[in-house]
Amino acid sequence: MLPTENRLRRREDFAAAVRRGRRAGRPLLVVHLHSNSSSSDPHEAGGDVPPARAGFVVSKAVGGAVVRNRVKRRLRHLVRERLTALPPGSLVVVRALPGAGEAGHDELVRDLDAAFRRLLGRPPS
């Protein structure tokens, strides 16, 4: 499970990541990343850097409720391990595509890492 400070909850945050962020599509998922580098300067006096936050979109096209929840759990676990590689204050939305329901763990890892490599320009740590 993602810590509370790393969860994307508000509709406006999802919309900002999807509309204003960069997108990397893979066969099993699409990752949207919006970096809020201009919103706060970490060297500013008294300025706290907000943590990276992530949200997930898994539609009924992926499968039934059990399949959708399993995909969400897997994606949450994978993204939690990669949050430190994201710029502080960034918003990430991971949208699962219909093939993600039948995909194995290794396939999700491969697609997620490839999407982050494309968006960040470096391998996730």
PDB file of C-alpha atoms in Angstrom:
ATOM      1  CA  MET A   1       0.000   0.000   0.000  1.00  0.00           C
ATOM      2  CA  LEU A   2       1.150   3.517  -0.730  1.00  0.00           C
ATOM      3  CA  PRO A   3       1.724   5.868   2.200  1.00  0.00           C
ATOM      4  CA  THR A   4      -0.965   8.540   2.544  1.00  0.00           C
ATOM      5  CA  GLU A   5       1.353  11.375   1.499  1.00  0.00           C
ATOM      6  CA  ASN A   6       2.123   9.544  -1.773  1.00  0.00           C
ATOM      7  CA  ARG A   7      -1.482   8.930  -2.851  1.00  0.00           C
ATOM      8  CA  LEU A   8      -3.168  10.854  -5.612  1.00  0.00           C
ATOM      9  CA  ARG A   9      -6.782  11.390  -4.556  1.00  0.00           C
ATOM     10  CA  ARG A  10      -8.253  14.572  -5.993  1.00  0.00           C
ATOM     11  CA  ARG A  11      -9.815  14.675  -9.439  1.00  0.00           C
ATOM     12  CA  GLU A  12      -7.899  17.890 -10.204  1.00  0.00           C
ATOM     13  CA  ASP A  13      -4.579  16.137  -9.554  1.00  0.00           C
ATOM     14  CA  PHE A  14      -5.484  13.241 -11.856  1.00  0.00           C
ATOM     15  CA  ALA A  15      -6.554  15.744 -14.520  1.00  0.00           C
ATOM     16  CA  ALA A  16      -3.332  17.752 -14.162  1.00  0.00           C
ATOM     17  CA  ALA A  17      -1.179  14.661 -14.590  1.00  0.00           C
ATOM     18  CA  VAL A  18      -3.113  13.418 -17.608  1.00  0.00           C
ATOM     19  CA  ARG A  19      -3.644  16.748 -19.385  1.00  0.00           C
ATOM     20  CA  ARG A  20      -0.411  18.592 -18.639  1.00  0.00           C
ATOM     21  CA  GLY A  21       2.008  15.725 -18.076  1.00  0.00           C
ATOM     22  CA  ARG A  22       4.122  13.660 -20.399  1.00  0.00           C
ATOM     23  CA  ARG A  23       2.861  10.249 -21.473  1.00  0.00           C
ATOM     24  CA  ALA A  24       4.587   6.938 -22.129  1.00  0.00           C
ATOM     25  CA  GLY A  25       2.489   4.134 -23.565  1.00  0.00           C
ATOM     26  CA  ARG A  26       3.342   0.452 -23.321  1.00  0.00           C
ATOM     27  CA  PRO A  27       1.344  -2.639 -24.317  1.00  0.00           C
ATOM     28  CA  LEU A  28      -0.048  -3.182 -20.794  1.00  0.00           C
ATOM     29  CA  LEU A  29      -0.218   0.339 -19.360  1.00  0.00           C
ATOM     30  CA  VAL A  30       0.111   4.045 -19.952  1.00  0.00           C
ATOM     31  CA  VAL A  31       2.025   6.242 -17.511  1.00  0.00           C
ATOM     32  CA  HIS A  32       1.366   9.996 -17.240  1.00  0.00           C
ATOM     33  CA  LEU A  33       3.974  12.096 -15.391  1.00  0.00           C
ATOM     34  CA  HIS A  34       3.557  15.760 -14.511  1.00  0.00           C
ATOM     35  CA  SER A  35       6.538  17.341 -12.789  1.00  0.00           C
ATOM     36  CA  ASN A  36       5.693  20.307 -10.578  1.00  0.00           C
ATOM     37  CA  SER A  37       9.195  21.696 -10.605  1.00  0.00           C
ATOM     38  CA  SER A  38       7.929  25.285 -10.813  1.00  0.00           C
ATOM     39  CA  SER A  39       5.461  24.964  -7.919  1.00  0.00           C
ATOM     40  CA  SER A  40       8.039  25.002  -5.139  1.00  0.00           C
ATOM     41  CA  ASP A  41      11.743  25.664  -4.920  1.00  0.00           C
ATOM     42  CA  PRO A  42      13.488  23.289  -2.490  1.00  0.00           C
ATOM     43  CA  HIS A  43      16.078  25.964  -1.673  1.00  0.00           C
ATOM     44  CA  GLU A  44      13.431  28.545  -0.834  1.00  0.00           C
ATOM     45  CA  ALA A  45      13.323  29.606   2.822  1.00  0.00           C
ATOM     46  CA  GLY A  46      10.824  27.449   4.705  1.00  0.00           C
ATOM     47  CA  GLY A  47       9.772  25.651   1.547  1.00  0.00           C
ATOM     48  CA  ASP A  48       9.015  21.982   2.016  1.00  0.00           C
ATOM     49  CA  VAL A  49       9.303  19.855  -1.060  1.00  0.00           C
ATOM     50  CA  PRO A  50       6.092  17.857  -1.560  1.00  0.00           C
ATOM     51  CA  PRO A  51       6.601  14.146  -2.189  1.00  0.00           C
ATOM     52  CA  ALA A  52       5.850  12.445  -5.474  1.00  0.00           C
ATOM     53  CA  ARG A  53       2.261  11.189  -5.613  1.00  0.00           C
ATOM     54  CA  ALA A  54       0.752   8.378  -7.663  1.00  0.00           C
ATOM     55  CA  GLY A  55      -2.750   7.346  -8.698  1.00  0.00           C
ATOM     56  CA  PHE A  56      -4.142   4.439 -10.666  1.00  0.00           C
ATOM     57  CA  VAL A  57      -6.895   4.005 -13.244  1.00  0.00           C
ATOM     58  CA  VAL A  58      -8.093   0.466 -13.899  1.00  0.00           C
ATOM     59  CA  SER A  59     -11.298   0.303 -15.944  1.00  0.00           C
ATOM     60  CA  LYS A  60     -13.797  -2.509 -16.367  1.00  0.00           C
ATOM     61  CA  ALA A  61     -12.144  -3.318 -19.690  1.00  0.00           C
ATOM     62  CA  VAL A  62      -9.308  -4.901 -17.680  1.00  0.00           C
ATOM     63  CA  GLY A  63     -11.642  -7.467 -16.133  1.00  0.00           C
ATOM     64  CA  GLY A  64     -14.021  -8.103 -13.270  1.00  0.00           C
ATOM     65  CA  ALA A  65     -13.668  -6.617  -9.800  1.00  0.00           C
ATOM     66  CA  VAL A  66     -11.274  -9.306  -8.579  1.00  0.00           C
ATOM     67  CA  VAL A  67      -8.974  -8.872 -11.575  1.00  0.00           C
ATOM     68  CA  ARG A  68      -9.070  -5.059 -11.378  1.00  0.00           C
ATOM     69  CA  ASN A  69      -8.200  -5.070  -7.682  1.00  0.00           C
ATOM     70  CA  ARG A  70      -5.336  -7.525  -8.249  1.00  0.00           C
ATOM     71  CA  VAL A  71      -3.928  -5.285 -11.000  1.00  0.00           C
ATOM     72  CA  LYS A  72      -4.226  -2.214  -8.741  1.00  0.00           C
ATOM     73  CA  ARG A  73      -2.441  -3.997  -5.879  1.00  0.00           C
ATOM     74  CA  ARG A  74       0.389  -5.091  -8.164  1.00  0.00           C
ATOM     75  CA  LEU A  75       0.784  -1.621  -9.661  1.00  0.00           C
ATOM     76  CA  ARG A  76       0.718   0.075  -6.242  1.00  0.00           C
ATOM     77  CA  HIS A  77       3.452  -2.248  -5.028  1.00  0.00           C
ATOM     78  CA  LEU A  78       5.613  -1.614  -8.101  1.00  0.00           C
ATOM     79  CA  VAL A  79       5.181   2.160  -8.042  1.00  0.00           C
ATOM     80  CA  ARG A  80       5.901   2.352  -4.298  1.00  0.00           C
ATOM     81  CA  GLU A  81       9.336   0.829  -4.957  1.00  0.00           C
ATOM     82  CA  ARG A  82      10.029   3.452  -7.638  1.00  0.00           C
ATOM     83  CA  LEU A  83       8.771   6.632  -5.943  1.00  0.00           C
ATOM     84  CA  THR A  84      12.266   7.713  -4.902  1.00  0.00           C
ATOM     85  CA  ALA A  85      13.308   7.863  -8.580  1.00  0.00           C
ATOM     86  CA  LEU A  86      10.592  10.426  -9.347  1.00  0.00           C
ATOM     87  CA  PRO A  87      11.162  14.172  -9.047  1.00  0.00           C
ATOM     88  CA  PRO A  88       9.776  15.667  -5.806  1.00  0.00           C
ATOM     89  CA  GLY A  89       6.292  17.092  -6.250  1.00  0.00           C
ATOM     90  CA  SER A  90       5.549  15.094  -9.372  1.00  0.00           C
ATOM     91  CA  LEU A  91       2.180  13.550 -10.127  1.00  0.00           C
ATOM     92  CA  VAL A  92       1.996  10.086 -11.702  1.00  0.00           C
ATOM     93  CA  VAL A  93      -1.091   8.375 -13.103  1.00  0.00           C
ATOM     94  CA  VAL A  94      -0.759   4.746 -14.180  1.00  0.00           C
ATOM     95  CA  ARG A  95      -3.595   3.608 -16.436  1.00  0.00           C
ATOM     96  CA  ALA A  96      -3.903  -0.144 -16.930  1.00  0.00           C
ATOM     97  CA  LEU A  97      -4.874  -1.348 -20.390  1.00  0.00           C
ATOM     98  CA  PRO A  98      -7.069  -4.418 -21.009  1.00  0.00           C
ATOM     99  CA  GLY A  99      -4.103  -6.803 -21.349  1.00  0.00           C
ATOM    100  CA  ALA A 100      -2.918  -6.041 -17.806  1.00  0.00           C
ATOM    101  CA  GLY A 101      -5.527  -8.365 -16.321  1.00  0.00           C
ATOM    102  CA  GLU A 102      -3.925 -11.466 -17.824  1.00  0.00           C
ATOM    103  CA  ALA A 103      -0.345 -10.219 -17.553  1.00  0.00           C
ATOM    104  CA  GLY A 104       2.099 -11.641 -15.079  1.00  0.00           C
ATOM    105  CA  HIS A 105       4.106  -9.713 -12.513  1.00  0.00           C
ATOM    106  CA  ASP A 106       7.262  -9.722 -14.654  1.00  0.00           C
ATOM    107  CA  GLU A 107       5.423  -8.287 -17.645  1.00  0.00           C
ATOM    108  CA  LEU A 108       4.009  -5.428 -15.546  1.00  0.00           C
ATOM    109  CA  VAL A 109       7.490  -4.722 -14.149  1.00  0.00           C
ATOM    110  CA  ARG A 110       8.957  -4.632 -17.657  1.00  0.00           C
ATOM    111  CA  ASP A 111       6.338  -2.224 -19.001  1.00  0.00           C
ATOM    112  CA  LEU A 112       6.379   0.055 -15.958  1.00  0.00           C
ATOM    113  CA  ASP A 113      10.177   0.311 -15.968  1.00  0.00           C
ATOM    114  CA  ALA A 114      10.223   0.987 -19.709  1.00  0.00           C
ATOM    115  CA  ALA A 115       7.643   3.758 -19.293  1.00  0.00           C
ATOM    116  CA  PHE A 116       9.600   5.371 -16.444  1.00  0.00           C
ATOM    117  CA  ARG A 117      12.838   5.117 -18.436  1.00  0.00           C
ATOM    118  CA  ARG A 118      11.181   6.945 -21.304  1.00  0.00           C
ATOM    119  CA  LEU A 119       9.686   9.652 -19.088  1.00  0.00           C
ATOM    120  CA  LEU A 120      12.699  10.194 -16.835  1.00  0.00           C
ATOM    121  CA  GLY A 121      15.451   9.530 -19.346  1.00  0.00           C
ATOM    122  CA  ARG A 122      17.157   7.104 -16.968  1.00  0.00           C
ATOM    123  CA  PRO A 123      16.470   3.712 -15.420  1.00  0.00           C
ATOM    124  CA  PRO A 124      14.419   3.747 -12.205  1.00  0.00           C
ATOM    125  CA  SER A 125      16.401   3.022  -9.057  1.00  0.00           C
TER     126      SER A 125
END
